[in-house]
């Protein structure tokens, strides 16, 4: 049955009920959401009385065509009788979309209508109900219920003075209102000077030196700060992100200029986020080129962060824009890496120089073997592609040490610095410059020593010793390797400086050995023995893999003679890495 309303040509009430029932069934099958938008004209009866029924009918026909134009293709628009119209919305994703539709209908209705050569203004009261409102109700046909709820919402809108819209669910209404307020506020935020940049330092994983900073946008409207997680999606939806994005890029360029003037080649680079909507804008590269010219910033010191998931659709067009940006000399980073689905082939095709490992993997890296495996895999993937690696969301010393161990280059997170205003960042870099290139306290450290056991140790005794050391080392974040041969020890310890020194003091005090001699110690850029605890390779088995120089040796090559040359000694013990077994 597909009957039409004779006056307006829209679906009539019977067709509407039928269509609504079918839509509800489809929604149940597909797990999607249906909503009903009900439109009543305010004061229509008065117009009818004043201008006569023919004019009233003409007005209804005009309104019907305006409402129909706003329905999406395939959505049913109906006249239920009198001055009541309805749209059945399917596959609804957010209340804000319904609010936007109601808003558009309200505006369309308000446009003047000529009646008897006179301009007449009409307004509408609009009610919105969603099928999820109904599913919690107990009785009745769901279509009828939905209609009743929408009508109740119309009544609320009318009671509030008409010319407005209401959701049946007051919470949805508040949410949609809030979002529309934010959406409106965002369009004016720059003009009103409500946006401000913050900078979160990015540090070298080994030394803790500031090497860069990510620009993070903050918004302070009158009602108080709104988080980027909330306003960025809205700015993307309403297009404000284009203007805001250009402003943010300009701030990044200004920071780069300023820092370059202060610290020259040692200035931190500036990392800045680019949203998916910006990449859809074919004019993006031109706009950025103009800002670069204008500010005189060095594009090589600017890093654009692009999230992995945004490259999912329309990759060809986005690649074109990315290539244009790259041609300007700008560098690029893949943000939140590991959370999307980009294939290796895709990654290799993108003009990126940096991978940022998503914080979700870093969170439990010290506890979860699975996260460790993912991070290790991402880092070796990045290495293979010649990319620099930045870990985000680092909050503890254990995470930092673990990342150092895997050879992660740079680190960003609360463990080092929170986002801060530009002046604070300048002060932090100045302070660091004043300290010179000295390693920061708390950085990665290593120590290599040799000693002689006071009596020969059996394998059992060695195993027991190892058992005691491993618990402490796991807790203190110490890794390393212990060799025992001809009643001599050689051991390397790696970890946070004070932990390494404390542990070494304990080792030195042990009565199991004597003549403990430090061969070399100092700050380390990376861990060599990346597994926790202490490794005790079977030295004779390990020797079998390497060259055998014994025929040329004039005297047995004991650890204490190797120790005479620190470099040889270091090379000797680190050569055990691939042969090591737990
Ligand atoms: C050759 C050697 C290596 C050791 N390595 C470690 C170590 O890596 N971590 C640790 O906490 N303690 C280490 N220790 C110290 C022992 O765990 C333990 O504290 C020490 O042997 C106890 O002292 P005692 O042997 O005099 O009873 C080591 C001791 C020796 C002799």
Coordinates of C-alpha atoms and ligand atoms in Angstrom, one line a residue:
X1 CA 0.0 0.0 0.0
X2 CA 1.5 3.3 -1.0
X3 CA -1.2 5.9 -0.8
X4 CA -0.6 9.6 -1.2
X5 CA -2.0 12.6 0.5
X6 CA -4.2 14.3 -2.2
X7 CA -3.3 17.8 -1.2
X8 CA 0.5 17.6 -0.9
X9 CA 1.5 14.5 -2.7
X10 CA 3.4 13.3 0.4
X11 CA 2.7 9.8 1.9
X12 CA -0.6 9.9 3.8
X13 CA -1.2 8.6 7.3
X14 CA -1.9 5.0 6.3
X15 CA 1.2 4.8 4.1
X16 CA 3.2 6.5 6.9
X17 CA 2.1 3.8 9.5
X18 CA 3.0 1.1 7.0
X19 CA 6.4 2.7 6.2
X20 CA 7.2 3.3 9.8
X21 CA 6.5 -0.4 10.7
X22 CA 8.7 -1.6 7.9
X23 CA 11.5 0.8 9.0
X24 CA 11.3 -0.5 12.6
X25 CA 11.5 -4.1 11.4
X26 CA 14.6 -3.3 9.2
X27 CA 16.2 -1.5 12.1
X28 CA 15.7 -4.5 14.4
X29 CA 17.2 -6.8 11.8
X30 CA 20.2 -4.7 11.1
X31 CA 20.7 -3.3 14.6
X32 CA 20.4 0.3 13.5
X33 CA 18.4 3.2 14.9
X34 CA 15.1 4.7 13.7
X35 CA 13.9 8.2 14.6
X36 CA 10.7 10.1 14.0
X37 CA 10.7 13.8 13.4
X38 CA 7.3 15.3 13.8
X39 CA 6.6 18.8 12.5
X40 CA 3.5 20.9 13.6
X41 CA 3.1 24.4 12.3
X42 CA 2.5 27.1 15.0
X43 CA -0.8 29.0 14.7
X44 CA -1.8 27.4 11.4
X45 CA -5.5 27.6 12.3
X46 CA -5.3 31.4 12.7
X47 CA -3.8 31.7 9.2
X48 CA -6.6 29.5 7.8
X49 CA -9.2 31.6 9.5
X50 CA -7.7 34.9 8.3
X51 CA -6.8 34.1 4.7
X52 CA -9.3 31.3 3.9
X53 CA -8.9 27.6 3.2
X54 CA -7.5 28.0 -0.3
X55 CA -4.6 30.0 1.0
X56 CA -4.2 27.6 3.9
X57 CA -4.0 24.7 1.4
X58 CA -1.4 26.6 -0.7
X59 CA 0.6 27.1 2.5
X60 CA 0.5 23.4 3.4
X61 CA 1.6 22.5 -0.1
X62 CA 4.6 24.8 0.1
X63 CA 5.6 23.5 3.5
X64 CA 5.2 19.9 2.3
X65 CA 7.7 20.6 -0.5
X66 CA 10.2 22.2 1.9
X67 CA 10.0 19.3 4.3
X68 CA 10.3 16.8 1.5
X69 CA 13.5 18.5 0.3
X70 CA 15.1 18.0 3.7
X71 CA 14.4 14.3 3.9
X72 CA 17.3 12.1 2.7
X73 CA 16.9 9.9 -0.3
X74 CA 14.8 6.9 0.6
X75 CA 13.5 8.4 3.8
X76 CA 9.7 8.7 4.1
X77 CA 8.1 12.2 4.4
X78 CA 4.4 12.2 5.2
X79 CA 1.5 14.5 6.0
X80 CA -0.4 12.9 8.9
X81 CA -3.3 15.3 8.6
X82 CA -4.0 19.0 9.3
X83 CA -0.7 20.8 9.6
X84 CA 1.2 17.8 10.9
X85 CA 4.2 16.5 8.9
X86 CA 6.6 13.6 9.7
X87 CA 10.0 12.3 8.5
X88 CA 11.0 8.7 9.3
X89 CA 14.8 8.8 9.7
X90 CA 16.7 5.5 9.3
X91 CA 20.2 4.5 10.2
X92 CA 20.6 7.3 12.7
X93 CA 24.0 7.6 14.2
X94 CA 23.9 10.5 16.5
X95 CA 21.3 12.7 18.2
X96 CA 23.1 15.7 16.9
X97 CA 22.3 14.7 13.3
X98 CA 18.6 14.7 14.2
X99 CA 18.9 18.0 16.0
X100 CA 20.6 19.4 12.9
X101 CA 17.7 18.1 10.7
X102 CA 15.1 19.7 13.1
X103 CA 17.0 22.9 13.0
X104 CA 17.1 22.9 9.2
X105 CA 13.3 22.2 9.0
X106 CA 12.7 25.0 11.4
X107 CA 14.6 27.4 9.3
X108 CA 13.0 26.2 6.0
X109 CA 9.5 26.6 7.5
X110 CA 10.4 30.1 8.6
X111 CA 11.2 31.5 5.2
X112 CA 8.4 33.9 4.2
X113 CA 5.5 32.5 2.1
X114 CA 3.5 34.8 -0.2
X115 CA -0.2 34.5 0.4
X116 CA -2.6 36.8 -1.4
X117 CA 0.4 39.0 -2.3
X118 CA 1.3 39.3 1.3
X119 CA 4.4 37.8 3.0
X120 CA 3.4 35.5 5.8
X121 CA 5.8 34.1 8.4
X122 CA 5.1 30.7 9.8
X123 CA 7.1 28.8 12.5
X124 CA 7.0 25.1 13.5
X125 CA 7.2 23.1 16.7
X126 CA 9.2 19.9 16.1
X127 CA 9.3 16.8 18.2
X128 CA 11.9 14.0 17.9
X129 CA 11.6 10.5 19.3
X130 CA 13.9 7.5 18.7
X131 CA 13.1 3.8 18.6
X132 CA 15.3 3.3 21.6
X133 CA 12.9 5.4 23.6
X134 CA 10.2 2.9 22.7
X135 CA 12.0 -0.3 23.4
X136 CA 12.0 0.5 27.1
X137 CA 8.2 1.1 27.0
X138 CA 6.1 -2.0 27.7
X139 CA 2.8 -1.9 25.8
X140 CA 1.4 -1.2 22.4
X141 CA 2.5 -1.2 18.7
X142 CA 6.0 0.3 18.5
X143 CA 5.1 2.6 15.6
X144 CA 2.1 4.0 17.5
X145 CA 4.3 4.4 20.6
X146 CA 7.0 6.3 18.6
X147 CA 4.4 8.6 17.2
X148 CA 2.9 9.3 20.6
X149 CA 6.4 10.1 22.0
X150 CA 7.2 12.4 19.1
X151 CA 3.8 14.1 19.6
X152 CA 4.6 14.6 23.3
X153 CA 7.9 16.2 22.3
X154 CA 6.1 18.5 19.9
X155 CA 3.9 19.6 22.8
X156 CA 6.9 20.4 25.0
X157 CA 8.3 22.5 22.1
X158 CA 5.0 24.2 21.7
X159 CA 4.7 24.9 25.5
X160 CA 8.1 26.5 25.4
X161 CA 6.7 29.1 23.0
X162 CA 6.9 27.2 19.7
X163 CA 9.5 27.8 16.9
X164 CA 11.8 25.2 18.3
X165 CA 12.5 21.5 18.6
X166 CA 12.7 19.0 21.4
X167 CA 13.7 15.4 21.9
X168 CA 11.3 13.1 23.8
X169 CA 14.3 12.0 25.9
X170 CA 15.5 15.1 27.8
X171 CA 19.0 13.7 28.1
X172 CA 19.3 13.4 24.4
X173 CA 17.9 16.9 24.1
X174 CA 20.6 18.3 26.4
X175 CA 23.3 16.4 24.6
X176 CA 22.2 17.6 21.2
X177 CA 21.8 21.2 22.5
X178 CA 25.3 21.2 24.0
X179 CA 26.8 19.9 20.9
X180 CA 25.0 22.6 18.8
X181 CA 26.3 25.3 21.2
X182 CA 29.8 24.0 20.9
X183 CA 29.5 23.8 17.2
X184 CA 28.4 27.4 17.1
X185 CA 31.0 28.5 19.5
X186 CA 33.8 26.8 17.5
X187 CA 33.0 28.9 14.5
X188 CA 33.8 32.0 16.6
X189 CA 36.5 30.6 18.8
X190 CA 39.4 32.0 16.9
X191 CA 37.8 35.4 16.5
X192 CA 37.2 35.5 20.2
X193 CA 40.7 34.5 21.0
X194 CA 39.6 31.4 22.9
X195 CA 42.2 29.0 21.5
X196 CA 45.7 28.6 22.8
X197 CA 48.5 26.3 21.9
X198 CA 50.3 24.0 24.5
X199 CA 53.5 22.2 23.9
X200 CA 54.3 18.7 25.2
X201 CA 58.1 18.0 25.0
X202 CA 59.3 14.9 23.3
X203 CA 62.6 13.6 24.7
X204 CA 65.5 11.4 23.7
X205 CA 64.8 8.0 25.1
X206 CA 68.3 7.5 26.6
X207 CA 69.3 10.9 27.8
X208 CA 66.0 12.6 28.5
X209 CA 67.1 15.7 26.4
X210 CA 64.2 17.6 24.8
X211 CA 64.4 17.0 21.0
X212 CA 60.9 18.2 20.0
X213 CA 57.5 19.2 21.1
X214 CA 53.9 18.4 20.1
X215 CA 51.6 21.3 19.7
X216 CA 48.3 20.5 21.4
X217 CA 45.3 22.8 21.0
X218 CA 43.3 24.0 24.0
X219 CA 39.9 25.7 23.9
X220 CA 38.7 28.0 26.7
X221 CA 35.2 29.2 25.9
X222 CA 33.4 31.4 28.4
X223 CA 31.7 28.4 30.1
X224 CA 35.1 26.7 30.9
X225 CA 37.6 24.6 29.1
X226 CA 36.4 22.0 26.6
X227 CA 38.6 19.0 25.9
X228 CA 40.0 18.4 22.4
X229 CA 38.4 14.9 22.5
X230 CA 35.1 16.6 22.6
X231 CA 35.6 19.6 20.3
X232 CA 37.8 18.2 17.5
X233 CA 35.1 15.8 16.2
X234 CA 32.6 18.6 16.2
X235 CA 35.1 20.9 14.4
X236 CA 35.6 18.1 11.9
X237 CA 31.8 17.7 11.4
X238 CA 31.0 21.4 10.9
X239 CA 34.1 22.2 8.9
X240 CA 35.5 24.7 11.5
X241 CA 38.6 22.4 11.6
X242 CA 39.8 23.9 8.3
X243 CA 40.2 27.4 9.7
X244 CA 41.4 26.1 13.1
X245 CA 43.9 23.8 11.4
X246 CA 45.4 26.6 9.5
X247 CA 45.7 28.7 12.7
X248 CA 47.3 25.8 14.5
X249 CA 49.8 25.3 11.7
X250 CA 50.7 29.0 11.9
X251 CA 51.3 28.7 15.6
X252 CA 53.6 25.8 15.0
X253 CA 55.5 27.8 12.4
X254 CA 55.8 30.8 14.7
X255 CA 57.1 28.5 17.5
X256 CA 59.7 27.0 15.1
X257 CA 60.9 30.4 14.1
X258 CA 61.2 31.5 17.7
X259 CA 63.0 28.4 18.8
X260 CA 65.3 28.5 15.9
X261 CA 66.3 32.0 16.7
X262 CA 67.0 31.0 20.3
X263 CA 68.8 27.7 19.9
X264 CA 69.8 27.4 16.2
X265 CA 70.2 23.8 15.0
X266 CA 69.7 22.5 18.5
X267 CA 66.1 23.8 18.6
X268 CA 63.4 21.2 19.2
X269 CA 61.3 20.3 16.2
X270 CA 57.6 21.1 16.3
X271 CA 55.0 18.4 15.8
X272 CA 51.5 19.3 14.8
X273 CA 48.3 17.3 14.2
X274 CA 46.5 17.3 10.9
X275 CA 42.9 16.1 10.8
X276 CA 41.3 14.0 8.2
X277 CA 39.0 16.8 7.1
X278 CA 42.0 19.0 6.3
X279 CA 43.5 16.3 4.1
X280 CA 40.2 16.2 2.2
X281 CA 40.8 19.9 1.4
X282 CA 42.5 20.1 -2.0
X283 CA 43.8 23.6 -1.1
X284 CA 45.6 22.4 2.0
X285 CA 49.1 22.4 0.6
X286 CA 48.6 25.9 -0.9
X287 CA 47.4 27.2 2.4
X288 CA 50.3 25.7 4.3
X289 CA 52.8 26.9 1.7
X290 CA 51.5 30.5 2.2
X291 CA 51.9 30.2 6.0
X292 CA 55.4 28.8 5.6
X293 CA 56.3 31.8 3.4
X294 CA 54.6 34.2 5.7
X295 CA 56.4 33.0 8.8
X296 CA 59.7 32.0 7.4
X297 CA 59.6 28.7 9.3
X298 CA 61.8 25.8 8.3
X299 CA 59.6 23.0 7.0
X300 CA 62.3 20.4 7.8
X301 CA 61.7 21.2 11.5
X302 CA 58.0 20.7 11.3
X303 CA 56.4 17.3 11.7
X304 CA 52.8 16.8 10.6
X305 CA 51.0 14.0 12.5
X306 CA 48.5 12.0 10.6
X307 CA 46.5 9.3 12.3
X308 CA 46.6 5.8 10.8
X309 CA 42.8 5.3 10.8
X310 CA 42.1 8.4 8.8
X311 CA 43.9 7.0 5.8
X312 CA 41.3 4.2 5.5
X313 CA 39.1 5.7 2.8
X314 CA 39.9 7.6 -0.3
X315 CA 43.6 6.9 0.1
X316 CA 44.4 8.1 -3.4
X317 CA 43.2 11.6 -3.0
X318 CA 44.7 11.9 0.5
X319 CA 48.0 10.5 -0.8
X320 CA 48.1 13.3 -3.4
X321 CA 47.7 15.9 -0.7
X322 CA 50.3 14.2 1.5
X323 CA 52.8 14.2 -1.4
X324 CA 52.2 17.9 -2.0
X325 CA 52.9 18.6 1.7
X326 CA 55.9 16.5 1.5
X327 CA 57.1 18.4 -1.5
X328 CA 57.0 21.6 0.6
X329 CA 59.7 20.0 2.7
X330 CA 57.4 19.2 5.6
X331 CA 58.1 15.9 7.5
X332 CA 55.4 13.5 8.4
X333 CA 54.6 11.1 11.2
X334 CA 52.1 8.3 11.5
X335 CA 50.3 8.9 14.7
X336 CA 48.6 6.3 17.0
X337 CA 50.5 3.6 15.1
X338 CA 49.2 0.1 15.7
X339 CA 45.6 1.0 16.2
X340 CA 44.5 1.1 12.5
X341 CA 44.8 -1.4 9.8
X342 CA 47.4 0.0 7.5
X343 CA 49.3 -2.6 5.7
X344 CA 53.0 -2.7 5.4
X345 CA 52.7 -1.9 1.7
X346 CA 50.6 1.2 2.5
X347 CA 53.1 2.3 5.1
X348 CA 56.0 2.0 2.7
X349 CA 54.0 4.1 0.2
X350 CA 53.3 7.0 2.5
X351 CA 55.8 9.9 2.7
X352 CA 56.3 9.4 6.5
X353 CA 59.6 9.6 8.4
X354 CA 58.3 8.9 11.9
X355 CA 56.1 6.3 13.6
X356 CA 54.4 7.2 16.9
X357 CA 53.5 4.1 18.9
X358 CA 50.0 4.4 20.4
X359 CA 49.8 4.9 24.1
X360 CA 47.5 1.9 24.5
X361 CA 50.5 -0.4 24.0
X362 CA 52.8 1.6 26.2
X363 CA 50.3 1.5 29.2
X364 CA 51.0 -2.0 30.2
X365 CA 54.3 -2.6 28.5
X366 CA 56.1 -3.3 31.8
X367 CA 53.5 -6.0 32.8
X368 CA 52.1 -7.5 29.6
X369 CA 54.2 -9.7 27.4
X370 CA 51.7 -9.2 24.7
X371 CA 52.1 -5.4 24.6
X372 CA 55.8 -5.9 24.8
X373 CA 55.7 -8.1 21.8
X374 CA 53.6 -5.6 19.8
X375 CA 55.9 -2.7 20.7
X376 CA 59.0 -4.7 19.9
X377 CA 57.4 -5.7 16.5
X378 CA 56.5 -2.1 15.7
X379 CA 60.0 -0.9 16.6
X380 CA 61.7 -3.4 14.4
X381 CA 59.2 -2.7 11.6
X382 CA 60.0 1.0 11.9
X383 CA 63.7 0.2 11.9
X384 CA 63.4 -1.9 8.8
X385 CA 61.7 1.0 7.0
X386 CA 64.3 3.5 8.2
X387 CA 61.7 5.4 10.4
X388 CA 62.3 7.2 13.6
X389 CA 60.2 5.9 16.6
X390 CA 58.4 7.9 19.2
X391 CA 56.5 6.3 22.1
X392 CA 53.5 8.2 23.4
X393 CA 51.9 8.1 26.9
X394 CA 55.1 7.1 28.8
X395 CA 54.3 7.5 32.5
X396 CA 56.7 5.4 34.5
X397 CA 60.5 4.8 34.7
X398 CA 59.9 1.1 33.9
X399 CA 58.2 2.0 30.7
X400 CA 61.0 4.3 29.7
X401 CA 63.6 1.6 30.4
X402 CA 61.7 -1.0 28.5
X403 CA 61.4 1.3 25.5
X404 CA 65.1 2.1 25.7
X405 CA 65.8 -1.5 25.6
X406 CA 63.9 -2.0 22.4
X407 CA 65.8 0.9 20.8
X408 CA 62.9 3.4 20.7
X409 CA 64.4 6.8 19.8
X410 CA 62.1 9.3 21.4
X411 CA 59.6 9.4 24.2
X412 CA 56.6 11.6 25.0
X413 CA 54.6 11.4 28.2
X414 CA 53.8 12.6 31.7
X415 CA 56.9 10.8 33.1
X416 CA 58.9 13.6 31.6
X417 CA 56.7 16.5 30.8
X418 CA 53.0 17.5 30.7
X419 CA 51.8 19.8 27.9
X420 CA 52.8 23.4 28.8
X421 CA 52.6 27.0 27.6
X422 CA 55.3 28.0 25.2
X423 CA 57.1 30.1 27.9
X424 CA 57.5 27.1 30.1
X425 CA 58.9 25.0 27.3
X426 CA 61.4 27.7 26.5
X427 CA 62.5 27.7 30.2
X428 CA 62.8 23.9 30.2
X429 CA 65.0 23.9 27.1
X430 CA 67.1 26.8 28.5
X431 CA 67.7 24.9 31.7
X432 CA 68.7 21.8 29.8
X433 CA 71.1 23.8 27.7
X434 CA 72.7 25.2 30.9
X435 CA 73.3 21.6 32.1
X436 CA 75.2 21.0 28.9
X437 CA 75.3 17.6 27.4
X438 CA 75.7 15.8 30.8
X439 CA 73.5 12.8 31.1
X440 CA 70.3 13.6 33.0
X441 CA 70.1 11.9 36.4
X442 CA 67.9 8.9 36.0
X443 CA 69.1 8.1 32.5
X444 CA 70.1 4.7 31.3
X445 CA 73.5 3.5 32.6
X446 CA 75.7 0.4 32.3
X447 CA 78.6 -1.1 34.2
X448 CA 81.0 -3.9 33.3
X449 CA 83.2 -5.6 35.8
X450 CA 85.4 -8.7 36.3
X451 CA 86.1 -10.7 39.4
X452 CA 87.5 -14.0 40.7
X453 CA 85.5 -16.6 42.6
X454 CA 87.0 -17.5 46.0
X455 CA 86.3 -21.2 45.3
X456 CA 85.2 -23.2 42.2
X457 CA 81.4 -23.0 41.7
X458 CA 79.3 -25.9 40.6
X459 CA 76.5 -25.4 38.1
X460 CA 74.1 -25.9 40.9
X461 CA 75.7 -23.1 42.9
X462 CA 75.7 -20.9 39.9
X463 CA 72.0 -21.5 39.3
X464 CA 71.2 -20.6 42.9
X465 CA 73.2 -17.4 42.6
X466 CA 71.3 -16.6 39.5
X467 CA 67.9 -17.2 41.1
X468 CA 68.8 -14.7 43.9
X469 CA 69.8 -12.1 41.4
X470 CA 66.9 -12.3 39.1
X471 CA 64.2 -11.3 41.6
X472 CA 66.1 -8.2 42.5
X473 CA 67.0 -7.3 38.9
X474 CA 63.4 -7.7 37.6
X475 CA 62.3 -5.3 40.3
X476 CA 65.1 -2.8 39.8
X477 CA 64.8 -2.9 36.0
X478 CA 68.3 -4.3 35.6
X479 CA 69.3 -6.4 32.6
X480 CA 72.6 -7.9 31.7
X481 CA 74.7 -10.9 31.3
X482 CA 76.9 -12.9 33.6
X483 CA 79.8 -15.1 32.4
X484 CA 81.6 -17.7 34.5
X485 CA 84.8 -19.4 33.3
X486 CA 88.0 -20.7 34.9
X487 CA 86.8 -19.4 38.3
X488 CA 86.4 -15.9 36.9
X489 CA 83.3 -13.8 36.5
X490 CA 82.5 -11.1 33.9
X491 CA 79.2 -9.3 34.3
X492 CA 77.5 -6.4 32.6
X493 CA 74.6 -4.5 34.3
X494 CA 72.2 -2.1 32.5
X495 CA 69.5 0.0 34.0
X496 CA 68.6 3.2 35.7
X497 CA 71.9 4.8 37.0
X498 CA 71.2 4.6 40.7
X499 CA 69.7 1.1 40.5
X500 CA 72.8 -0.1 38.6
X501 CA 75.1 1.5 41.2
X502 CA 73.1 0.1 44.2
X503 CA 73.1 -3.4 42.7
X504 CA 76.8 -3.2 42.0
X505 CA 77.5 -2.3 45.6
X506 CA 75.6 -5.4 46.7
X507 CA 77.5 -7.6 44.2
X508 CA 80.8 -6.1 45.3
X509 CA 80.0 -7.0 48.9
X510 CA 79.4 -10.7 48.1
X511 CA 81.7 -13.1 49.7
X512 CA 81.5 -15.5 46.8
X513 CA 84.1 -13.5 44.8
X514 CA 87.1 -11.1 45.3
X515 CA 89.3 -8.7 43.3
X516 CA 86.2 -7.1 41.8
X517 CA 87.4 -4.7 39.1
X518 CA 85.2 -2.2 37.2
X519 CA 86.2 -2.4 33.5
X520 CA 84.0 0.4 32.2
X521 CA 80.8 2.2 33.2
X522 CA 78.8 5.2 31.9
X523 CA 75.6 6.4 30.4
X524 CA 74.1 4.1 27.7
X525 CA 71.9 5.0 24.8
X526 CA 70.3 1.6 24.6
X527 CA 70.2 -1.7 26.4
X528 CA 72.1 -4.5 24.8
X529 CA 70.5 -7.3 26.8
X530 CA 66.9 -6.4 26.3
X531 CA 65.4 -9.1 28.4
X532 CA 64.7 -8.5 32.1
X533 CA 66.9 -10.1 34.8
X534 CA 70.3 -11.6 34.3
X535 CA 71.4 -14.1 31.6
X536 CA 74.0 -16.8 32.2
X537 CA 75.0 -18.2 28.8
X538 CA 76.7 -21.6 28.7
X539 CA 80.1 -20.2 27.7
X540 CA 81.5 -23.4 26.1
X541 CA 78.4 -23.8 24.0
X542 CA 78.5 -20.1 23.0
X543 CA 82.1 -20.4 22.0
X544 CA 81.4 -23.1 19.6
X545 CA 79.5 -20.6 17.4
X546 CA 82.3 -18.1 17.1
X547 CA 85.8 -18.3 15.8
X548 CA 88.2 -20.4 17.8
X549 CA 91.5 -18.5 18.5
X550 CA 92.8 -20.9 21.0
X551 CA 95.5 -22.3 18.7
X552 CA 97.1 -18.8 18.6
X553 CA 96.9 -18.0 22.2
X554 CA 100.2 -18.1 24.0
X555 CA 98.5 -18.1 27.4
X556 CA 94.9 -18.8 28.4
X557 CA 92.6 -15.8 27.7
X558 CA 91.1 -15.2 31.1
X559 CA 88.5 -12.6 31.9
X560 CA 91.0 -10.6 34.0
X561 CA 93.4 -10.2 31.0
X562 CA 90.5 -9.3 28.7
X563 CA 89.6 -6.6 31.1
X564 CA 92.9 -4.8 30.4
X565 CA 91.2 -3.4 27.2
X566 CA 87.8 -2.1 28.0
X567 CA 86.7 -2.1 24.4
X568 CA 87.7 -5.7 23.8
X569 CA 86.0 -6.7 27.0
X570 CA 82.8 -4.9 26.1
X571 CA 82.8 -6.5 22.6
X572 CA 83.4 -9.9 24.2
X573 CA 80.5 -9.9 26.6
X574 CA 78.0 -8.2 24.2
X575 CA 78.9 -10.9 21.6
X576 CA 76.8 -13.3 23.7
X577 CA 73.6 -11.6 22.9
X578 CA 72.3 -13.9 20.1
X579 CA 73.5 -17.0 21.9
X580 CA 71.9 -16.2 25.2
X581 CA 69.4 -18.6 26.6
X582 CA 67.3 -18.0 29.7
Ligands
LIG1 C1 79.1 -13.0 40.5 C2 77.9 -12.4 41.2 C3 76.9 -11.8 40.4 C4 75.8 -11.2 41.0 N1 74.8 -10.5 40.3 C5 73.8 -9.9 40.9 C6 72.8 -9.3 40.2 O1 72.9 -9.2 38.9 N2 71.8 -8.7 40.8 C7 71.8 -8.7 42.2 O2 70.8 -8.1 42.7 N3 72.7 -9.3 42.9 C8 73.7 -9.9 42.3 N4 74.6 -10.6 43.1 C9 74.5 -10.6 44.5 C10 73.7 -11.8 45.0 O3 72.4 -11.7 44.6 C11 73.7 -11.8 46.5 O4 73.2 -10.5 47.0 C12 75.0 -12.0 47.1 O5 75.6 -13.1 46.4 C13 74.7 -12.4 48.6 O6 75.9 -12.2 49.2 P1 76.8 -13.5 49.7 O7 77.0 -14.2 48.4 O8 78.0 -12.9 50.3 O9 75.9 -14.2 50.6 C14 75.7 -11.2 42.5 C15 76.7 -11.8 43.2 C16 77.8 -12.4 42.6 C17 78.9 -13.1 43.4

